[in-house]
Amino acid sequence: QTGPVIDMPVPSSFNDITQDPSLENYIGWVWYEKEVLLPLRWLQDDLNTRVVLRFGSAHYYSIVWVNGVQVVEHEGGHLPFEADISSIVQGSPGIPCRITVALNNTLTPHTLPPGSIQYMNDKTRYPKNYFVQNIRFDFFNYAGIHRPVVLYTTPSVYIDDITVTTTSSESVAMVQYQVSVVGSTLYSLSLSLHDQEGKVVATGDGPAGELKVLNPNLWWPYLMHENPGYRYSLEVKMQAQANGALLEDVYTLPVGIRTVHVTSTQFLINGRPFYFHGVNKHEDADIRGKGLDWPLVVKDFNLLRWLGANSFRTSHYPYAEEIMDLCDAYGIVVIDECPGVGIKMPESFGNKSLQHHLVVMEELIRRDKNRPSVVMWSVANEPASELPPAAYYFKTVIAHTKALDPSRPVTFVTDASYALDRGAPYVDVICVNSYFSWYHDPGHLEVIPLQLTTQFENWYKTYQKPIIQSEYGADSVPGLHSDPPLMFSEEYQKAMLREYHSVFDKKRKEYVIGELIWNFADFMTNQGTTRVLGNKKGIFTRQRQPKSAAFVLRERYWKIANESSCLPPIIKSHSLFL
């Protein structure tokens, strides 16, 4: 027995696709199903071919069957999972392969992000069994299969994972590698590193080692070098004997050679001070919700570069791999954040939540560890870090993250008081969100200089760690004007930014290493009395058109970039267009 069956595009959220209001806010199980015909050659050499079904992400709890046989279960959205389905499909060539997915978007105190289901038991006010999904984060809880679903093959002996780290001086770089092979212990590995012209610059063999690159082209951020985002290609070739056949698996990994180092006042990339002038984003757009959409992705990168932004945080969850690929290619620096948003309830700091959080960090690091654009991990956004259990919780999550990847600094983003935050002792960089004259002292722009200066000085005096203003901003309804500036007008958004910027300019001479506007674009939220079709703090509308604040930010970001002496004249000439 099934409910109504409708067509549903993948990748996409299901919420905004139909005219059905009950699907818009649906909480619970949905089922996806599709039949595909697999190429015969995948099914004939069944001893030596492995067929894999891979999901880029699905929200949030997934169970997958192939031809009625359960093949994988996965908890959490935003990250990939896969299943080896060879034994199921190889016995029946020519028969359609039926893929069935059950998805549940319910959030509980122990999921990431957490939430809670509240039953409304007052029969005089609510129908029987009426419940709501409570969440403690300010974006719409879209659900569905949000990223591509692919079938691919490998030999039965295959390259399972590659880990690359790099060190460099002026004239020489070292690329350390580790390769894991699954399916046999008898295999050979050869590696070759190619530059962008295809020339081999280093070779190696075996599962672990070091490649030496003379006069390397380093991976530099956008606006820090005339050739940002330089990547080599590491070709890894495995050969093995299995079942009387010679098997070969080849994987090519883009490699950026760059270093990251944090001091008490600076963030260094390749030994040079780096200042984050960037944005916070969301995977969010009309109709498709959080579904991957290539035109939107490319438009966003064009807007980022127009803006002069050199960085963004993946607020508040890991973004699609396709987005991360472009960050690597364009030199856009990323603070890579896990879905640890809305960790507010005491029960979300217990062992069950902690264990899941550790697994999520493992999945995120396995996916993104080789990306030169990723310079820092963020393990949470605005948790209730003043609660007593937050100390052990964040100490453990951060230690685990550093053990998995010792090469990158780790942070989480706080809105707690500097004097009460129990997680801050364990981070490498302090990331602070504040909305002076918006959520606090609304309408009073005149308090910003004092309150923001005090915020920075208190945090620095307490921790002697560099600070990023990881969120600040104001809602503005496009086309709403007011002078003198009033809240929700485009003028107020501009005025607030300018007040913050004047403090940033003083403190970036000392220990403030970045500013990330909230938000790049307007985005959908739950309905509420302070939300008019979503959050309007974007400097672009949800349709990616600029508000007045976008031009203020653009002028500032290009000015900051042009202060850097390492920029070639061709980039400096961009300032002519301001």
XYZ file of C-alpha atoms in Angstrom:
578
model
C 0.000 0.000 0.000
C 1.475 3.388 -0.959
C 0.416 7.004 -0.703
C 0.206 9.317 -3.728
C 3.054 8.873 -6.243
C 4.382 11.959 -8.034
C 7.372 12.792 -10.215
C 10.227 14.383 -8.275
C 13.395 15.854 -9.814
C 16.805 14.839 -8.435
C 18.815 16.724 -7.321
C 16.295 18.987 -5.599
C 14.463 19.587 -2.369
C 10.887 18.273 -2.564
C 9.326 21.122 -0.550
C 8.754 23.802 -3.214
C 8.147 21.583 -6.267
C 4.370 21.115 -5.955
C 1.316 23.218 -5.071
C 0.686 20.981 -2.047
C 1.084 22.937 1.227
C 1.359 19.700 3.198
C 4.519 18.753 1.243
C 6.017 22.217 1.787
C 6.296 21.601 5.525
C 6.246 17.792 5.532
C 8.056 15.951 8.333
C 8.532 12.180 8.179
C 9.278 9.449 5.638
C 9.223 9.955 1.880
C 10.098 7.322 -0.703
C 11.985 7.738 -3.973
C 12.179 5.029 -6.625
C 13.781 4.750 -10.065
C 14.582 1.923 -12.480
C 17.721 2.008 -14.617
C 19.297 -0.366 -17.135
C 22.964 -1.024 -16.471
C 25.503 -1.524 -19.325
C 25.983 -5.218 -20.034
C 29.772 -4.925 -19.777
C 29.362 -3.962 -16.097
C 27.570 -7.233 -15.465
C 29.511 -9.735 -17.561
C 32.962 -9.605 -15.942
C 31.367 -10.047 -12.582
C 34.429 -11.380 -10.770
C 36.579 -8.357 -11.566
C 34.083 -5.474 -11.733
C 32.653 -3.642 -8.755
C 29.418 -1.654 -9.267
C 28.863 1.204 -6.836
C 25.794 3.368 -6.131
C 26.756 6.797 -4.741
C 24.636 9.608 -3.262
C 26.139 13.117 -3.070
C 23.790 13.768 -0.127
C 20.237 13.134 1.076
C 18.347 14.776 3.957
C 18.577 13.425 6.577
C 18.215 9.738 7.381
C 18.447 7.417 4.370
C 17.809 3.735 3.763
C 18.544 2.439 0.258
C 17.431 -0.793 -1.412
C 18.441 -2.189 -4.803
C 16.023 -4.744 -6.275
C 14.427 -5.014 -2.826
C 17.705 -5.742 -1.020
C 18.846 -3.178 1.556
C 22.328 -1.933 0.608
C 23.070 1.062 2.851
C 21.779 3.157 5.734
C 23.136 6.663 6.397
C 22.460 9.240 9.085
C 22.803 12.941 8.299
C 22.541 15.209 5.275
C 25.141 17.237 3.342
C 27.687 14.406 2.954
C 28.132 11.523 0.486
C 27.542 7.833 1.047
C 27.721 4.813 -1.221
C 27.126 1.077 -1.493
C 28.742 -1.776 -3.418
C 25.785 -3.327 -5.270
C 27.763 -5.760 -7.478
C 26.409 -8.984 -5.987
C 22.795 -7.804 -6.435
C 22.929 -6.561 -10.023
C 25.458 -8.924 -11.590
C 23.276 -11.983 -11.331
C 20.581 -10.567 -13.609
C 21.836 -8.823 -16.764
C 19.174 -7.174 -18.925
C 16.777 -6.741 -16.015
C 16.122 -3.161 -14.842
C 17.897 -2.216 -11.627
C 15.351 -0.777 -9.176
C 16.726 1.786 -6.728
C 14.476 2.595 -3.752
C 15.277 5.256 -1.155
C 13.419 5.970 2.077
C 14.254 9.394 3.502
C 13.300 10.860 6.865
C 13.875 14.548 7.604
C 12.917 14.404 11.307
C 15.385 16.186 13.586
C 15.837 15.013 17.201
C 18.040 16.235 20.068
C 20.742 13.787 18.859
C 20.807 14.513 15.108
C 23.113 17.080 13.497
C 21.583 19.616 13.246
C 19.452 18.864 16.314
C 15.750 19.561 16.674
C 12.758 18.249 18.590
C 9.260 17.026 17.822
C 6.579 18.692 19.949
C 3.112 17.135 20.177
C 0.290 19.619 20.770
C -2.018 17.797 23.144
C -4.617 20.498 23.770
C -7.591 18.950 21.926
C -9.474 22.248 22.033
C -6.802 23.936 19.905
C -5.156 21.218 17.782
C -6.337 18.173 15.820
C -5.484 14.682 17.081
C -1.757 13.701 16.785
C -0.823 17.250 15.755
C 2.900 17.947 16.081
C 5.501 20.505 15.008
C 9.201 20.129 14.246
C 11.088 22.605 16.418
C 14.484 23.780 15.162
C 16.967 26.230 16.638
C 18.443 27.539 13.399
C 17.298 30.300 11.084
C 17.009 28.654 7.675
C 14.334 26.515 6.092
C 14.689 22.798 6.797
C 14.631 21.686 3.145
C 14.648 17.939 2.493
C 15.071 15.509 -0.382
C 17.896 14.059 -2.483
C 19.879 17.281 -2.818
C 22.900 16.141 -4.811
C 23.613 13.853 -7.764
C 23.066 10.110 -7.553
C 25.533 8.159 -9.699
C 26.390 4.582 -10.586
C 30.055 3.903 -11.303
C 32.428 0.953 -11.554
C 35.913 0.077 -10.357
C 37.954 -3.108 -10.645
C 37.499 -5.544 -7.743
C 40.888 -4.329 -6.484
C 40.730 -0.546 -6.370
C 42.149 2.700 -4.989
C 39.945 3.453 -1.988
C 41.472 6.646 -0.603
C 44.306 9.131 -1.121
C 45.595 11.617 1.442
C 47.891 14.451 0.362
C 49.621 17.116 2.465
C 52.123 19.701 1.263
C 55.001 21.759 2.626
C 56.990 24.332 0.703
C 59.812 26.846 0.713
C 60.695 29.364 -2.005
C 62.400 26.878 -4.293
C 61.152 23.418 -3.341
C 57.903 21.781 -2.227
C 57.259 18.373 -0.737
C 54.016 16.528 -1.470
C 53.410 13.763 1.062
C 50.971 11.061 -0.007
C 49.246 7.993 1.390
C 47.203 5.656 -0.797
C 44.931 2.881 0.448
C 44.042 -0.028 -1.834
C 41.171 -2.410 -1.075
C 40.546 -5.886 -2.471
C 44.036 -7.387 -2.356
C 47.375 -7.054 -0.597
C 49.236 -7.879 -3.838
C 49.400 -4.771 -5.961
C 51.794 -2.147 -7.273
C 51.297 1.636 -7.189
C 52.947 4.261 -9.338
C 52.353 8.011 -9.012
C 53.134 10.939 -11.285
C 52.585 14.637 -10.576
C 51.803 16.774 -13.632
C 51.783 20.564 -13.907
C 49.040 22.462 -15.765
C 50.868 22.029 -19.078
C 50.871 18.257 -18.555
C 54.596 18.013 -17.834
C 55.638 15.401 -15.251
C 57.365 17.196 -12.382
C 57.743 14.305 -9.912
C 57.184 10.553 -9.718
C 56.866 8.031 -6.922
C 55.713 4.507 -6.096
C 54.271 2.520 -3.215
C 51.419 3.276 -0.810
C 53.180 6.132 1.034
C 55.944 8.552 0.234
C 57.025 12.030 -0.688
C 57.279 13.817 -4.028
C 59.799 16.629 -4.447
C 58.772 19.559 -6.675
C 61.404 22.110 -7.682
C 60.378 25.763 -8.168
C 56.733 24.956 -7.389
C 53.729 26.996 -8.463
C 51.969 27.546 -5.153
C 48.188 27.568 -4.686
C 47.300 31.194 -3.917
C 43.948 32.741 -2.973
C 42.012 34.942 -5.403
C 43.375 38.536 -5.419
C 46.591 37.469 -3.681
C 48.378 36.392 -6.863
C 47.996 36.891 -10.597
C 47.499 33.126 -11.078
C 45.234 32.033 -8.175
C 44.094 28.478 -7.610
C 47.060 26.728 -9.313
C 46.654 22.971 -9.139
C 48.847 20.083 -10.158
C 47.367 16.700 -11.110
C 48.456 13.644 -9.144
C 47.867 10.513 -11.235
C 47.768 7.374 -9.104
C 47.922 4.075 -11.001
C 47.329 0.725 -9.339
C 47.945 -2.686 -10.920
C 46.995 -6.013 -9.373
C 46.508 -9.650 -10.342
C 43.114 -11.081 -9.394
C 41.155 -14.079 -10.686
C 43.714 -14.631 -13.416
C 43.395 -11.107 -14.826
C 45.519 -7.965 -14.683
C 43.431 -5.217 -13.069
C 44.242 -1.528 -13.341
C 42.672 1.375 -11.448
C 43.690 4.981 -12.135
C 42.641 8.033 -10.127
C 43.679 11.630 -10.810
C 43.599 13.994 -7.833
C 44.021 17.785 -8.194
C 46.723 18.965 -5.774
C 47.317 22.534 -4.600
C 50.632 23.189 -2.902
C 50.048 25.577 -0.016
C 50.664 25.958 3.711
C 48.500 27.401 6.484
C 49.817 28.743 9.783
C 48.122 30.645 12.630
C 49.970 32.996 14.993
C 48.524 35.000 17.892
C 47.638 37.867 15.516
C 47.759 36.519 11.956
C 46.506 33.875 9.544
C 49.286 32.936 7.111
C 48.844 31.253 3.721
C 52.190 30.312 2.150
C 53.837 32.418 4.832
C 51.988 35.626 3.886
C 49.300 37.303 6.013
C 45.823 36.525 4.703
C 42.793 38.687 5.521
C 39.392 37.055 5.020
C 37.157 39.547 3.179
C 34.260 37.345 2.259
C 30.737 36.110 2.855
C 28.574 33.534 4.523
C 26.364 31.655 2.071
C 23.534 29.156 1.987
C 22.651 26.450 -0.482
C 19.268 28.013 -1.155
C 17.292 29.192 -4.182
C 13.774 29.469 -5.564
C 11.987 26.195 -6.419
C 15.021 23.907 -6.094
C 15.596 24.674 -2.378
C 18.952 23.107 -1.496
C 19.192 21.060 -4.700
C 22.454 21.371 -6.668
C 21.966 23.714 -9.616
C 24.925 24.403 -11.925
C 23.762 27.750 -13.392
C 23.186 29.073 -9.864
C 26.580 27.820 -8.672
C 28.456 29.507 -11.532
C 26.427 32.723 -11.127
C 27.359 32.810 -7.436
C 31.072 32.453 -8.192
C 30.857 35.233 -10.764
C 29.176 37.435 -8.133
C 31.813 36.531 -5.523
C 34.620 37.550 -7.847
C 32.788 40.725 -8.920
C 32.435 41.562 -5.233
C 36.157 41.068 -4.597
C 35.408 38.358 -2.012
C 38.322 36.003 -1.381
C 36.589 33.594 0.988
C 33.403 32.156 2.452
C 32.228 29.936 5.274
C 30.029 26.965 4.366
C 27.357 28.140 6.788
C 25.917 25.948 8.277
C 26.761 22.604 6.682
C 29.147 21.159 4.075
C 28.374 22.401 0.549
C 28.242 20.303 -2.633
C 31.528 18.866 -3.925
C 30.919 20.709 -7.195
C 31.019 24.015 -5.292
C 34.203 22.997 -3.489
C 35.850 22.051 -6.807
C 35.312 25.610 -8.044
C 36.739 27.072 -4.812
C 39.909 25.056 -5.460
C 40.025 26.181 -9.095
C 39.303 29.885 -8.497
C 41.313 30.323 -5.300
C 38.305 31.053 -3.064
C 39.327 30.278 0.529
C 36.880 28.188 2.584
C 36.096 27.747 6.260
C 34.504 24.305 6.005
C 31.665 23.951 8.522
C 29.912 20.760 9.569
C 26.106 20.722 10.179
C 26.592 21.495 13.886
C 24.096 24.356 13.967
C 21.442 24.888 16.634
C 23.171 22.796 19.341
C 21.253 24.543 22.112
C 19.585 21.934 24.327
C 21.531 20.316 27.213
C 20.601 16.844 25.883
C 22.379 17.679 22.604
C 25.714 17.697 24.483
C 25.495 14.067 25.660
C 27.454 11.025 24.510
C 24.945 10.028 21.822
C 25.170 13.444 20.152
C 28.942 13.566 20.609
C 29.505 10.161 18.967
C 27.459 11.210 15.922
C 29.289 14.549 15.717
C 32.643 12.697 15.628
C 31.422 10.485 12.771
C 30.221 13.540 10.830
C 33.672 15.152 11.195
C 35.256 11.910 9.916
C 32.989 11.944 6.851
C 33.614 15.646 6.189
C 37.403 15.374 6.499
C 37.540 12.256 4.338
C 35.640 14.180 1.641
C 37.454 17.538 1.781
C 40.912 16.870 3.298
C 42.786 17.217 -0.013
C 41.276 20.566 -0.967
C 43.719 23.496 -0.939
C 40.790 25.947 -0.645
C 39.833 24.492 2.756
C 42.057 26.275 5.285
C 40.097 25.679 8.496
C 37.419 23.347 9.892
C 34.449 24.741 11.827
C 32.804 22.194 14.123
C 29.694 24.233 15.050
C 27.768 27.482 14.691
C 26.361 29.358 17.696
C 26.082 26.414 20.079
C 25.061 26.941 23.698
C 28.780 26.920 24.549
C 28.189 28.574 27.908
C 26.629 25.332 29.235
C 28.892 23.220 31.510
C 28.931 20.096 29.236
C 30.123 22.224 26.276
C 33.693 22.197 27.626
C 34.170 18.429 27.352
C 32.052 18.277 24.177
C 34.100 20.789 22.173
C 37.424 19.684 23.627
C 36.617 16.188 22.326
C 35.267 17.204 18.898
C 38.206 19.541 18.240
C 40.825 17.028 19.430
C 39.252 14.361 17.194
C 39.230 16.756 14.216
C 42.911 17.612 14.748
C 43.833 13.952 15.090
C 42.150 13.237 11.746
C 43.810 16.263 10.113
C 46.762 17.844 11.939
C 47.422 20.161 8.964
C 44.567 22.636 9.504
C 43.410 24.934 12.300
C 39.998 24.244 13.872
C 37.358 26.672 15.099
C 33.698 26.940 15.933
C 31.562 30.046 15.559
C 30.309 31.578 18.793
C 27.741 34.114 19.880
C 28.336 33.459 23.579
C 29.955 35.942 25.945
C 33.777 35.851 25.961
C 33.632 35.360 29.741
C 31.259 32.373 29.618
C 32.252 30.436 26.488
C 33.498 26.983 27.529
C 34.552 25.836 24.043
C 36.737 28.808 23.083
C 39.873 27.573 24.939
C 40.180 24.754 22.389
C 39.946 26.694 19.093
C 42.855 28.095 17.048
C 40.958 31.131 15.738
C 38.133 32.970 17.523
C 35.087 33.368 15.240
C 32.439 35.737 16.645
C 28.934 36.581 15.426
C 27.322 39.835 16.573
C 24.404 41.984 15.425
C 24.780 45.260 17.307
C 21.947 47.690 16.424
C 19.895 44.801 15.022
C 19.053 42.060 17.537
C 20.584 44.229 20.303
C 19.702 47.916 20.585
C 17.669 47.733 17.358
C 17.813 50.952 15.356
C 20.719 52.426 17.346
C 23.650 52.526 14.933
C 25.481 54.868 17.308
C 26.245 52.024 19.770
C 28.213 49.951 17.233
C 31.680 51.580 17.595
C 31.796 51.117 21.373
C 30.149 47.669 21.511
C 32.156 46.164 18.639
C 35.462 47.563 19.895
C 34.724 46.203 23.376
C 33.810 42.796 21.890
C 37.152 42.491 20.081
C 39.236 43.743 23.004
C 37.579 41.403 25.522
C 38.064 38.333 23.324
C 41.668 39.192 22.504
C 42.623 40.023 26.094
C 41.151 36.680 27.223
C 42.598 34.371 24.561
C 45.383 36.098 22.540
C 44.120 34.415 19.395
C 43.322 36.048 16.036
C 39.650 36.952 15.552
C 37.277 36.732 12.593
C 33.967 38.606 12.609
C 32.190 35.560 11.240
C 28.725 37.191 10.999
C 27.323 40.720 11.059
C 24.546 42.339 9.045
C 21.023 43.724 8.818
C 17.847 42.760 6.971
C 16.904 44.992 4.053
C 13.826 44.703 1.880
C 14.953 45.553 -1.673
C 13.419 48.817 -2.832
C 12.623 50.011 0.695
C 14.321 53.400 1.221
C 14.637 55.705 4.197
C 16.829 58.682 5.029
C 17.709 59.033 7.864
C 18.149 55.232 7.769
C 15.459 53.086 9.397
C 15.608 49.345 9.987
C 14.794 47.136 6.978
C 15.656 49.911 4.494
C 18.582 49.533 2.089
C 20.096 52.655 3.676
C 20.107 51.095 7.169
C 21.901 47.980 5.883
C 24.542 50.204 4.266
C 24.915 52.394 7.358
C 25.343 49.389 9.646
C 28.040 47.919 7.373
C 29.955 51.205 7.370
C 29.872 51.416 11.182
C 31.263 47.882 11.477
C 33.871 48.562 8.778
C 35.327 51.555 10.574
C 36.020 49.356 13.623
C 37.388 46.522 11.443
C 39.840 48.971 9.872
C 41.292 49.836 13.285
C 41.424 46.285 14.576
C 42.767 44.588 11.440
C 45.995 46.471 12.092
C 46.181 44.403 15.296
C 44.572 40.942 15.488
C 41.315 40.897 13.491
C 42.016 38.640 10.502
C 38.698 38.621 8.710
C 35.136 39.771 8.134
C 32.357 37.659 6.649
C 29.076 39.424 5.885
C 25.779 37.763 6.804
C 24.618 37.019 4.150
C 25.604 36.694 0.522
C 21.965 36.355 -0.590
C 18.474 36.372 0.910
C 17.337 32.861 1.849
C 14.232 31.011 2.980
C 13.483 30.405 6.668
C 10.619 29.029 8.717
C 7.654 31.364 8.819
C 7.671 33.808 11.710
C 6.669 37.317 12.678
C 10.176 38.673 11.967
C 10.603 36.857 8.644
C 8.919 38.153 5.478
C 9.360 35.289 2.977
C 12.664 34.440 4.597
C 15.769 36.180 5.906
C 16.532 39.438 4.089
C 20.102 39.987 5.290
C 21.516 39.219 1.845
C 23.529 41.856 0.000
C 21.969 40.147 -3.043
C 18.326 39.141 -3.326
C 17.423 35.460 -3.453
C 17.374 35.901 -7.255
C 20.993 37.213 -7.053
C 20.321 40.880 -7.832
C 22.408 43.442 -5.877
C 21.039 45.658 -3.133
C 22.777 48.963 -2.321
C 24.958 47.218 0.293
C 26.558 45.041 -2.390
C 28.211 48.124 -3.899
C 29.451 49.290 -0.474
C 31.022 45.887 0.124
C 32.460 45.699 -3.381
C 34.211 49.052 -3.001
C 35.634 47.964 0.349
C 36.811 44.508 -0.739
C 38.615 45.786 -3.838
C 40.241 48.524 -1.751
C 41.506 45.952 0.777
C 42.762 43.718 -2.059
C 44.527 46.617 -3.755
C 46.393 47.479 -0.550
C 48.237 44.196 -0.968
C 51.487 44.907 -2.757
C 51.712 41.470 -4.353
C 48.831 42.166 -6.755
C 49.827 42.639 -10.397
C 48.640 45.796 -12.208
C 46.022 43.871 -14.220
C 44.098 43.087 -11.024
C 44.601 46.570 -9.578
C 42.980 48.029 -12.681
C 39.682 46.502 -11.567
C 39.355 49.424 -9.160
C 38.709 51.670 -12.161
C 35.237 50.155 -12.382
C 34.161 51.023 -8.868
